[in-house]
Short mmCIF file of C-alpha atoms and ligand atoms in Angstrom, two decimals:
data_model
loop_
_atom_site.label_atom_id
_atom_site.label_comp_id
_atom_site.label_asym_id
_atom_site.label_seq_id
_atom_site.Cartn_x
_atom_site.Cartn_y
_atom_site.Cartn_z
CA MET A 25 -130.80 -120.62 -100.47
CA LEU A 26 -132.02 -118.65 -97.78
CA THR A 27 -130.98 -114.53 -97.08
CA LEU A 28 -130.30 -112.98 -93.86
CA HIS A 29 -129.54 -109.69 -92.59
CA PRO A 30 -128.46 -107.76 -89.35
CA ALA A 31 -129.99 -107.40 -86.62
CA GLU A 32 -132.07 -104.50 -86.05
CA ARG A 33 -132.63 -104.48 -82.12
CA PRO A 34 -130.73 -106.61 -79.45
CA LEU A 35 -132.73 -110.15 -78.83
CA SER A 36 -135.05 -110.82 -75.74
CA GLY A 37 -137.34 -113.68 -74.39
CA THR A 38 -138.18 -116.88 -73.32
CA ILE A 39 -137.21 -120.35 -75.46
CA ARG A 40 -137.86 -123.75 -74.46
CA ILE A 41 -134.88 -125.62 -76.24
CA PRO A 42 -135.90 -129.27 -78.06
CA GLY A 43 -134.91 -132.75 -76.06
CA ASP A 44 -131.59 -133.00 -76.53
CA LYS A 45 -130.77 -135.72 -79.95
CA SER A 46 -127.88 -137.89 -77.59
CA ILE A 47 -130.33 -138.86 -75.09
CA SER A 48 -133.43 -139.63 -77.40
CA HIS A 49 -131.80 -141.36 -79.82
CA ARG A 50 -130.43 -143.82 -76.09
CA SER A 51 -134.40 -143.45 -75.19
CA ILE A 52 -135.46 -145.35 -78.07
CA ILE A 53 -132.91 -147.58 -78.19
CA LEU A 54 -133.37 -148.35 -74.47
CA GLY A 55 -136.66 -148.59 -74.26
CA ALA A 56 -136.76 -150.93 -77.86
CA ILE A 57 -135.11 -153.56 -75.94
CA ALA A 58 -135.93 -152.94 -72.12
CA LYS A 59 -139.04 -155.01 -71.40
CA GLY A 60 -142.40 -152.95 -70.78
CA ASP A 61 -143.47 -149.51 -71.98
CA THR A 62 -140.74 -146.55 -72.23
CA GLU A 63 -142.59 -143.66 -71.85
CA VAL A 64 -140.64 -140.79 -73.29
CA THR A 65 -140.94 -137.28 -72.50
CA GLY A 66 -139.31 -133.95 -74.66
CA PHE A 67 -138.35 -136.57 -77.70
CA LEU A 68 -136.58 -134.73 -80.25
CA GLU A 69 -138.59 -134.05 -83.35
CA SER A 70 -135.76 -134.24 -85.99
CA ALA A 71 -134.55 -136.12 -89.20
CA ASP A 72 -131.75 -138.15 -87.11
CA SER A 73 -133.89 -139.00 -84.16
CA ARG A 74 -136.21 -140.13 -86.05
CA ALA A 75 -134.46 -142.25 -88.23
CA THR A 76 -133.57 -144.28 -84.99
CA ILE A 77 -136.94 -144.62 -84.94
CA SER A 78 -137.80 -145.66 -88.22
CA ALA A 79 -134.79 -148.35 -87.30
CA PHE A 80 -136.98 -150.17 -84.49
CA GLU A 81 -139.70 -149.82 -86.23
CA LYS A 82 -138.75 -152.41 -89.02
CA MET A 83 -137.00 -153.99 -86.06
CA GLY A 84 -140.71 -154.74 -85.29
CA VAL A 85 -140.55 -152.67 -81.83
CA ARG A 86 -144.25 -150.41 -81.66
CA ILE A 87 -143.52 -146.71 -81.44
CA GLU A 88 -147.08 -144.05 -80.54
CA GLY A 89 -147.24 -141.15 -80.37
CA SER A 90 -147.10 -138.24 -81.74
CA LEU A 91 -143.59 -135.85 -82.44
CA ASP A 92 -145.54 -132.65 -84.04
CA LYS A 93 -146.67 -129.21 -83.14
CA HIS A 94 -146.41 -130.12 -78.85
CA ALA A 95 -144.05 -127.92 -76.32
CA ARG A 96 -142.54 -131.42 -75.30
CA PRO A 97 -143.66 -134.45 -77.33
CA HIS A 98 -143.94 -137.29 -76.04
CA LEU A 99 -143.76 -141.06 -76.98
CA ARG A 100 -144.61 -144.77 -76.02
CA VAL A 101 -141.81 -147.29 -76.98
CA HIS A 102 -142.93 -150.67 -76.29
CA GLY A 103 -140.03 -152.80 -75.68
CA LYS A 104 -139.75 -156.57 -76.82
CA GLY A 105 -136.67 -157.10 -74.24
CA LEU A 106 -132.86 -157.88 -75.16
CA TYR A 107 -133.71 -160.64 -77.54
CA GLY A 108 -137.19 -159.91 -79.37
CA LEU A 109 -136.02 -157.43 -82.07
CA SER A 110 -136.95 -159.33 -85.33
CA GLN A 111 -135.16 -158.96 -88.57
CA PRO A 112 -135.62 -156.14 -90.62
CA SER A 113 -136.48 -156.87 -94.43
CA SER A 114 -134.20 -154.47 -95.82
CA ALA A 115 -131.23 -152.13 -94.86
CA ILE A 116 -131.52 -149.58 -91.90
CA ASP A 117 -131.02 -146.34 -92.98
CA ALA A 118 -129.68 -143.78 -90.65
CA LEU A 119 -129.69 -141.14 -92.62
CA ASN A 120 -127.25 -138.07 -91.86
CA SER A 121 -127.07 -139.62 -87.98
CA GLY A 122 -123.75 -141.05 -86.86
CA THR A 123 -125.73 -141.93 -83.66
CA THR A 124 -127.87 -144.07 -85.50
CA ALA A 125 -125.44 -145.62 -87.66
CA ARG A 126 -122.41 -146.48 -84.36
CA LEU A 127 -125.15 -146.94 -81.61
CA LEU A 128 -127.09 -149.68 -84.11
CA ALA A 129 -123.78 -151.32 -84.97
CA GLY A 130 -123.25 -152.43 -81.96
CA LEU A 131 -126.70 -153.10 -80.89
CA LEU A 132 -127.10 -155.39 -84.17
CA SER A 133 -123.64 -157.34 -83.90
CA ALA A 134 -125.37 -159.32 -81.27
CA GLN A 135 -128.54 -159.86 -82.44
CA ALA A 136 -129.68 -164.05 -84.18
CA PHE A 137 -129.88 -162.41 -87.55
CA THR A 138 -128.52 -160.26 -90.39
CA SER A 139 -129.25 -156.80 -90.77
CA SER A 140 -127.19 -154.21 -92.88
CA ILE A 141 -126.95 -150.51 -92.40
CA THR A 142 -126.18 -147.32 -94.59
CA GLY A 143 -126.73 -144.34 -95.04
CA ASP A 144 -126.84 -140.94 -96.80
CA GLU A 145 -123.88 -139.70 -98.38
CA SER A 146 -122.12 -137.42 -95.93
CA LEU A 147 -122.79 -140.68 -93.45
CA ARG A 148 -121.27 -142.74 -95.96
CA ARG A 149 -118.03 -141.03 -96.15
CA ARG A 150 -118.06 -141.25 -92.54
CA PRO A 151 -115.30 -143.94 -90.33
CA MET A 152 -117.37 -146.85 -89.23
CA LYS A 153 -113.62 -148.62 -88.31
CA ARG A 154 -113.66 -146.93 -85.24
CA VAL A 155 -116.34 -149.43 -84.44
CA ILE A 156 -116.19 -151.94 -86.33
CA THR A 157 -111.98 -153.05 -84.95
CA PRO A 158 -113.43 -153.41 -81.00
CA LEU A 159 -117.07 -154.87 -82.00
CA THR A 160 -114.22 -156.95 -84.51
CA GLN A 161 -112.53 -158.09 -80.96
CA MET A 162 -115.55 -158.93 -79.25
CA GLY A 163 -116.49 -161.34 -82.57
CA ALA A 164 -118.38 -159.69 -84.21
CA GLN A 165 -119.32 -160.18 -87.96
CA ILE A 166 -119.30 -157.21 -90.09
CA GLU A 167 -118.79 -156.80 -93.78
CA THR A 168 -118.32 -153.25 -94.92
CA LEU A 169 -119.97 -153.08 -98.50
CA ALA A 170 -118.54 -150.22 -100.85
CA ARG A 171 -115.46 -148.32 -99.66
CA PRO A 172 -113.14 -149.98 -96.51
CA ASP A 173 -114.63 -148.95 -92.99
CA CYS A 174 -117.39 -147.03 -94.34
CA LEU A 175 -121.24 -147.74 -94.38
CA PRO A 176 -122.82 -149.37 -96.32
CA MET A 177 -122.53 -152.77 -93.45
CA ARG A 178 -124.09 -155.92 -93.16
CA ILE A 179 -124.41 -156.92 -89.38
CA HIS A 180 -123.91 -160.84 -89.21
CA GLY A 181 -124.93 -161.40 -85.58
CA ALA A 182 -122.63 -163.69 -83.67
CA ARG A 183 -121.68 -164.30 -80.18
CA LEU A 184 -119.74 -161.53 -78.43
CA THR A 185 -117.07 -161.94 -75.87
CA GLY A 186 -116.95 -158.70 -73.15
CA ILE A 187 -113.51 -156.75 -73.97
CA ASP A 188 -110.94 -154.69 -72.37
CA TYR A 189 -111.01 -151.63 -74.96
CA THR A 190 -108.76 -148.44 -75.30
CA SER A 191 -110.57 -146.19 -77.38
CA PRO A 192 -108.06 -144.14 -79.44
CA GLN A 193 -110.36 -141.71 -79.64
CA ALA A 194 -112.99 -139.87 -76.71
CA SER A 195 -115.72 -140.80 -78.31
CA ALA A 196 -119.54 -141.33 -76.90
CA GLN A 197 -120.58 -142.92 -80.01
CA VAL A 198 -117.53 -145.74 -80.10
CA LYS A 199 -118.58 -145.78 -76.25
CA SER A 200 -121.84 -146.19 -76.19
CA ALA A 201 -121.76 -149.40 -79.71
CA LEU A 202 -119.58 -151.18 -76.68
CA LEU A 203 -121.75 -151.10 -74.21
CA LEU A 204 -125.11 -151.87 -76.25
CA ALA A 205 -122.55 -154.70 -77.66
CA GLY A 206 -121.56 -155.41 -74.29
CA LEU A 207 -125.13 -155.93 -72.90
CA TYR A 208 -124.81 -159.18 -75.22
CA ALA A 209 -121.61 -160.59 -74.16
CA ASP A 210 -120.89 -163.80 -71.75
CA THR A 211 -117.85 -161.42 -69.84
CA PRO A 212 -117.42 -157.72 -68.76
CA THR A 213 -117.11 -155.30 -70.95
CA VAL A 214 -114.42 -152.06 -70.14
CA ILE A 215 -113.69 -148.63 -72.28
CA ARG A 216 -111.28 -146.91 -71.48
CA GLU A 217 -111.44 -143.48 -73.16
CA PRO A 218 -108.99 -140.41 -72.98
CA PHE A 219 -111.23 -137.96 -72.15
CA LEU A 220 -114.53 -138.64 -70.60
CA SER A 221 -116.94 -138.70 -73.36
CA ARG A 222 -120.79 -137.18 -73.21
CA ASN A 223 -122.26 -140.21 -70.45
CA HIS A 224 -125.34 -140.13 -71.64
CA SER A 225 -125.20 -143.82 -72.72
CA GLU A 226 -124.31 -144.76 -68.56
CA ILE A 227 -126.55 -142.79 -66.72
CA MET A 228 -129.45 -144.51 -68.86
CA LEU A 229 -128.45 -147.29 -69.07
CA ARG A 230 -127.71 -148.06 -65.26
CA SER A 231 -131.77 -146.85 -64.43
CA PHE A 232 -132.95 -149.15 -66.83
CA GLY A 233 -131.44 -151.07 -64.29
CA ALA A 234 -127.96 -152.42 -66.04
CA ASP A 235 -125.02 -153.33 -64.20
CA VAL A 236 -122.44 -150.39 -65.69
CA THR A 237 -120.18 -148.96 -63.09
CA GLY A 238 -116.75 -146.19 -63.35
CA ASP A 239 -116.72 -142.20 -63.65
CA ILE A 240 -120.51 -141.89 -63.72
CA GLU A 241 -120.80 -140.61 -60.21
CA ALA A 242 -117.20 -138.53 -60.69
CA ILE A 243 -119.78 -136.29 -62.68
CA ASP A 244 -123.17 -136.32 -61.36
CA ALA A 245 -123.18 -132.74 -60.03
CA TYR A 246 -123.17 -129.07 -62.39
CA ASP A 247 -120.18 -127.87 -60.07
CA THR A 248 -118.15 -131.11 -60.81
CA PRO A 249 -113.90 -131.07 -60.97
CA ASP A 250 -112.61 -129.91 -64.12
CA VAL A 251 -110.43 -132.37 -65.40
CA PHE A 252 -112.10 -136.04 -67.04
CA ALA A 253 -109.16 -137.28 -68.42
CA GLY A 254 -108.37 -141.35 -68.25
CA ALA A 255 -112.26 -142.22 -68.14
CA VAL A 256 -113.07 -145.47 -67.33
CA ILE A 257 -116.25 -147.72 -67.72
CA THR A 258 -117.44 -151.19 -66.61
CA LEU A 259 -120.60 -152.91 -67.94
CA ARG A 260 -121.36 -156.34 -66.89
CA PRO A 261 -124.00 -158.54 -68.86
CA GLY A 262 -126.64 -160.51 -67.33
CA THR A 263 -129.44 -158.60 -66.08
CA GLN A 264 -132.59 -157.52 -68.00
CA LEU A 265 -133.20 -153.75 -68.94
CA LYS A 266 -136.52 -152.52 -67.51
CA ALA A 267 -138.86 -150.52 -69.26
CA GLN A 268 -138.14 -146.39 -67.40
CA GLU A 269 -140.25 -143.45 -67.90
CA VAL A 270 -137.49 -140.53 -69.64
CA TYR A 271 -137.20 -137.32 -69.45
CA VAL A 272 -135.53 -135.41 -72.53
CA PRO A 273 -133.69 -132.56 -71.31
CA GLY A 274 -133.07 -129.72 -73.86
CA ASP A 275 -130.27 -129.72 -76.69
CA ILE A 276 -126.92 -128.14 -74.64
CA SER A 277 -125.54 -128.04 -78.89
CA SER A 278 -128.86 -126.15 -79.75
CA ALA A 279 -129.54 -123.95 -76.89
CA ALA A 280 -125.64 -122.48 -77.95
CA PHE A 281 -127.03 -121.00 -81.05
CA PHE A 282 -128.77 -118.50 -79.21
CA ILE A 283 -126.53 -118.35 -76.51
CA ALA A 284 -123.75 -116.82 -78.85
CA ALA A 285 -126.57 -114.44 -80.34
CA ALA A 286 -127.47 -112.69 -76.78
CA LEU A 287 -123.62 -112.60 -76.75
CA LEU A 288 -123.29 -111.26 -79.83
CA LEU A 289 -125.84 -108.71 -79.88
CA GLU A 290 -125.66 -105.33 -77.32
CA GLY A 291 -128.38 -105.14 -75.33
CA SER A 292 -129.34 -108.69 -75.49
CA GLU A 293 -131.44 -110.72 -72.11
CA ILE A 294 -132.90 -114.47 -73.47
CA LEU A 295 -133.90 -117.18 -70.98
CA LEU A 296 -132.91 -120.67 -72.02
CA LYS A 297 -135.67 -122.70 -70.56
CA ASN A 298 -134.58 -126.20 -69.57
CA VAL A 299 -131.55 -126.55 -71.17
CA GLY A 300 -129.54 -130.15 -70.09
CA VAL A 301 -126.04 -129.55 -68.64
CA ASN A 302 -124.48 -132.54 -68.05
CA PRO A 303 -120.45 -131.93 -67.46
CA SER A 304 -119.19 -133.96 -70.13
CA ARG A 305 -121.83 -131.42 -71.90
CA ALA A 306 -121.03 -127.78 -70.87
CA GLY A 307 -117.64 -126.95 -71.87
CA PHE A 308 -118.73 -124.06 -74.08
CA LEU A 309 -120.76 -122.40 -70.75
CA LYS A 310 -116.76 -122.88 -69.04
CA VAL A 311 -115.38 -121.45 -72.28
CA LEU A 312 -117.53 -118.81 -72.52
CA SER A 313 -117.21 -117.98 -68.53
CA ARG A 314 -113.61 -117.41 -69.35
CA MET A 315 -114.54 -114.62 -71.91
CA GLY A 316 -116.29 -112.73 -69.49
CA ALA A 317 -120.03 -114.15 -70.34
CA ASP A 318 -122.81 -113.93 -68.43
CA ILE A 319 -124.47 -116.63 -68.06
CA GLU A 320 -126.63 -116.96 -64.94
CA ALA A 321 -128.26 -120.92 -64.08
CA VAL A 322 -131.56 -119.80 -62.70
CA GLU A 323 -132.42 -123.13 -61.34
CA VAL A 324 -130.56 -126.19 -61.71
CA TYR A 325 -132.62 -129.64 -61.41
CA GLU A 326 -132.38 -133.13 -62.78
CA GLU A 327 -134.72 -135.16 -65.50
CA SER A 328 -133.65 -138.79 -65.53
CA ALA A 329 -130.58 -138.41 -63.37
CA GLU A 330 -129.32 -135.53 -66.23
CA PRO A 331 -128.17 -132.33 -64.97
CA CYS A 332 -130.59 -129.60 -66.33
CA ALA A 333 -131.00 -125.97 -65.82
CA ASP A 334 -133.04 -122.58 -67.04
CA LEU A 335 -130.09 -120.07 -68.55
CA LEU A 336 -130.22 -116.73 -68.34
CA VAL A 337 -128.03 -115.20 -71.17
CA ARG A 338 -127.34 -111.50 -71.28
CA HIS A 339 -124.88 -109.57 -73.38
CA ALA A 340 -121.80 -108.41 -72.04
CA PRO A 341 -118.81 -108.08 -73.66
CA LEU A 342 -116.38 -110.93 -74.60
CA SER A 343 -112.62 -110.71 -73.91
CA ILE A 344 -110.04 -112.60 -74.93
CA PRO A 345 -108.16 -113.28 -71.41
CA GLY A 346 -104.39 -112.55 -71.91
CA ASP A 347 -105.02 -112.00 -75.81
CA MET A 348 -105.36 -115.75 -76.14
CA LEU A 349 -107.31 -118.55 -75.36
CA ILE A 350 -106.23 -122.18 -76.09
CA VAL A 351 -109.32 -124.77 -76.42
CA GLY A 352 -107.90 -127.85 -76.63
CA GLY A 353 -107.39 -131.61 -74.60
CA GLU A 354 -109.90 -132.36 -72.18
CA ASP A 355 -112.24 -129.68 -73.20
CA ILE A 356 -112.99 -130.78 -76.61
CA PRO A 357 -115.52 -133.82 -75.98
CA THR A 358 -117.30 -131.89 -73.82
CA LEU A 359 -117.87 -129.18 -76.69
CA ILE A 360 -117.01 -131.03 -79.72
CA ASP A 361 -120.08 -129.95 -81.53
CA GLU A 362 -120.50 -126.82 -80.75
CA LEU A 363 -116.67 -126.17 -81.88
CA PRO A 364 -118.13 -124.70 -85.45
CA MET A 365 -119.98 -121.84 -83.06
CA LEU A 366 -117.75 -121.22 -80.71
CA ALA A 367 -114.86 -120.59 -83.53
CA ILE A 368 -117.58 -118.29 -84.87
CA LEU A 369 -118.36 -116.33 -81.89
CA SER A 370 -114.53 -115.37 -81.07
CA ALA A 371 -113.61 -114.28 -84.00
CA PHE A 372 -116.04 -110.72 -83.12
CA VAL A 373 -113.36 -110.99 -80.01
CA GLU A 374 -110.49 -109.15 -79.73
CA GLY A 375 -107.33 -111.51 -79.46
CA THR A 376 -106.37 -115.02 -80.28
CA CYS A 377 -108.29 -118.34 -79.99
CA VAL A 378 -106.34 -121.42 -80.83
CA ILE A 379 -108.60 -124.72 -81.11
CA LYS A 380 -106.42 -127.86 -80.80
CA ASP A 381 -106.95 -131.17 -80.52
CA ALA A 382 -109.95 -131.58 -82.35
CA GLN A 383 -108.81 -133.36 -85.18
CA GLU A 384 -112.06 -135.21 -84.50
CA LEU A 385 -114.14 -132.24 -86.66
CA LYS A 386 -113.20 -133.71 -89.97
CA VAL A 387 -115.19 -136.60 -90.11
CA LYS A 388 -118.14 -134.55 -88.77
CA GLU A 389 -121.17 -134.29 -90.91
CA SER A 390 -118.97 -132.18 -92.87
CA ASP A 391 -115.08 -131.23 -92.59
CA ARG A 392 -115.59 -128.64 -89.79
CA ILE A 393 -112.78 -126.79 -89.36
CA ARG A 394 -112.13 -126.95 -93.59
CA ILE A 395 -115.50 -125.45 -93.74
CA VAL A 396 -115.86 -123.01 -90.76
CA VAL A 397 -112.58 -121.79 -91.87
CA ASP A 398 -113.70 -120.79 -95.92
CA ASN A 399 -117.04 -119.49 -94.39
CA LEU A 400 -115.59 -117.59 -92.06
CA ARG A 401 -112.59 -115.71 -94.32
CA ALA A 402 -115.15 -115.50 -96.99
CA MET A 403 -116.67 -112.94 -94.31
CA GLY A 404 -113.66 -110.93 -93.57
CA ALA A 405 -111.86 -113.01 -90.45
CA ASP A 406 -108.08 -113.68 -89.48
CA VAL A 407 -108.31 -117.35 -89.71
CA THR A 408 -105.59 -120.23 -90.29
CA GLU A 409 -106.52 -124.00 -90.33
CA THR A 410 -104.41 -126.25 -88.86
CA GLU A 411 -103.28 -130.42 -88.29
CA ASP A 412 -106.12 -130.40 -85.33
CA GLY A 413 -107.84 -127.24 -85.16
CA MET A 414 -107.71 -123.76 -85.98
CA ILE A 415 -106.46 -120.35 -84.91
CA ILE A 416 -108.80 -117.36 -84.85
CA ARG A 417 -107.26 -113.93 -84.66
CA GLY A 418 -110.74 -112.18 -83.85
CA GLY A 419 -112.01 -108.86 -83.95
CA ALA A 420 -111.96 -107.61 -87.65
CA PRO A 421 -114.93 -106.10 -88.68
CA LEU A 422 -116.83 -108.71 -90.45
CA HIS A 423 -119.84 -108.70 -93.73
CA GLY A 424 -122.31 -110.97 -94.70
CA ALA A 425 -120.99 -113.61 -97.40
CA GLN A 426 -122.36 -116.49 -99.58
CA ILE A 427 -122.28 -119.70 -96.75
CA LYS A 428 -121.56 -122.70 -98.29
CA THR A 429 -123.19 -125.29 -95.20
CA HIS A 430 -121.59 -128.54 -97.28
CA GLY A 431 -125.15 -129.83 -96.47
CA ASP A 432 -123.61 -129.65 -92.51
CA HIS A 433 -126.52 -128.64 -89.71
CA ARG A 434 -124.41 -126.75 -87.36
CA ILE A 435 -122.49 -124.65 -90.18
CA ALA A 436 -125.86 -123.88 -91.01
CA MET A 437 -127.17 -122.78 -87.86
CA GLY A 438 -123.66 -121.20 -86.58
CA PHE A 439 -123.29 -118.54 -89.63
CA ALA A 440 -127.45 -117.74 -89.39
CA ILE A 441 -126.27 -116.62 -86.45
CA ALA A 442 -123.08 -114.84 -87.21
CA SER A 443 -125.28 -112.85 -90.16
CA LEU A 444 -127.09 -110.77 -86.91
CA ALA A 445 -123.64 -110.03 -86.29
CA VAL A 446 -122.20 -108.43 -89.42
CA SER A 447 -122.08 -106.12 -91.54
CA GLY A 448 -124.98 -106.44 -94.91
CA GLU A 449 -126.48 -109.48 -96.89
CA THR A 450 -125.54 -113.37 -95.83
CA ILE A 451 -127.21 -116.08 -97.90
CA ILE A 452 -126.97 -119.97 -96.86
CA ASP A 453 -127.07 -122.06 -99.42
CA ASP A 454 -129.04 -124.76 -98.09
CA ALA A 455 -131.35 -124.40 -94.95
CA GLU A 456 -132.96 -127.04 -94.98
CA CYS A 457 -130.36 -129.23 -93.80
CA ILE A 458 -131.15 -128.04 -90.57
CA ASN A 459 -133.84 -130.53 -90.05
CA VAL A 460 -131.51 -133.04 -88.67
CA SER A 461 -131.09 -131.49 -85.34
CA TYR A 462 -133.60 -128.48 -85.31
CA PRO A 463 -136.32 -127.93 -87.34
CA GLY A 464 -137.96 -125.34 -85.45
CA PHE A 465 -134.60 -123.39 -84.97
CA PHE A 466 -135.97 -120.30 -87.37
CA ARG A 467 -138.99 -120.60 -85.62
CA ASP A 468 -137.47 -120.35 -81.93
CA LEU A 469 -134.73 -117.31 -82.99
CA SER A 470 -138.02 -115.03 -84.55
CA LYS A 471 -139.25 -115.78 -80.72
CA ILE A 472 -136.67 -113.59 -79.70
CA ALA A 473 -135.73 -111.43 -82.13
C1 S3P B 530 -122.56 -138.14 -80.22
C2 S3P B 530 -121.37 -137.82 -80.31
C3 S3P B 530 -120.44 -137.18 -80.77
C4 S3P B 530 -121.41 -135.86 -81.08
C5 S3P B 530 -122.27 -136.52 -81.81
C6 S3P B 530 -123.15 -137.14 -81.01
C7 S3P B 530 -123.67 -139.13 -79.18
O1 S3P B 530 -119.74 -137.99 -81.52
O2 S3P B 530 -120.16 -135.08 -81.41
O3 S3P B 530 -122.91 -135.17 -82.61
O4 S3P B 530 -124.79 -139.23 -79.03
O5 S3P B 530 -122.92 -140.55 -78.95
P1 S3P B 530 -118.34 -138.29 -81.46
O6 S3P B 530 -119.08 -139.84 -80.02
O7 S3P B 530 -118.17 -139.16 -82.18
O8 S3P B 530 -117.59 -137.78 -80.40
#
């Protein structure tokens, strides 16, 4: 339990945002199955990314380096090549990490051994059918051991064949599971998504030498077209992956909390260094600019083919254009993990914010629609839950409340930020869960508070 109080002054100062979680996972996975040693700089130290490290250590991969107390933690992954993993002696525990579980489901489907994956209580409730169905079409042999379509599952390595798969969801976890399985298939794998989901796997696979083509080039630049509809990606198997140097940019999903805080607290001005601004992830910035936010990319550069920027965020009064802001469709995959923070932020802004097409939020680390709505209501906000999102009529004065996180890190951090801008005391029931993605969150917040 943690008690928080409203901020007494504007935020000011500089924070270096810790490494991107999605890219950190991928650096270990690809490093492990590449030939040679992959050097990873800026790896995220967190419970989720450690789950991926432990999984590969269990499969005989040596991973050296220290994650503690460095501004940019450095790891060396001694790659085993595509066929060098060994059978884990017990179940791989993905803990709370959906990315670890789903990406490994793809990779393990093609190995010459049987393995199993489990996770914590939250992860064991999350749907795995979305990967089991297409992987089975490729020839994978996957058994679920408790509830149907959920972890734990046992995977019997099998020979795989490429498929042409149209995914019902824009999900990078599904896409990446199929790409990893596709590396071992005997024919190409094609994945079609309703909208482009984060494309870190494609970018990194290509830099490791895989033959990946499709909608990668279109989104290489920071200023890209708005529409990412109907993305198609093709992977042709047959190339060995070669070890690389990977620089992991800061996680925009972590930066989002401080961006929101600076926008909420009058007089604030903060600099967030080294934020990944890949357009398939940067929807939060786009929506905020529609609300009049003042966020300047003062330096734009690339790290390991991923666009990055230093972001200068100054407080400016936010408003909802025409009193109604609709966030949906192709916006959703580009800000899926920032939706709790966006919903909380819009509760402070006069006007109506409608979040739609976001049913995926129900199957994240918690049911993020219901839990955001319940906690915002507890703070006095006018919010309605809908089938695929929520409607927030912002501008009512908000007060501190007892926040129920349901063990969800992004709920804990989002409402910790809200606590700075409401009246009275806020109590967060479980602040430990923040370690899943951002163990240094409160330390970094105190640097600018
Ligand atoms: C992730 C993809 C997203 C995201 C998750 C990380 C990834 O999930 O919400 O936090 O690293 O591939 P979905 O692919 O299920 O949308």
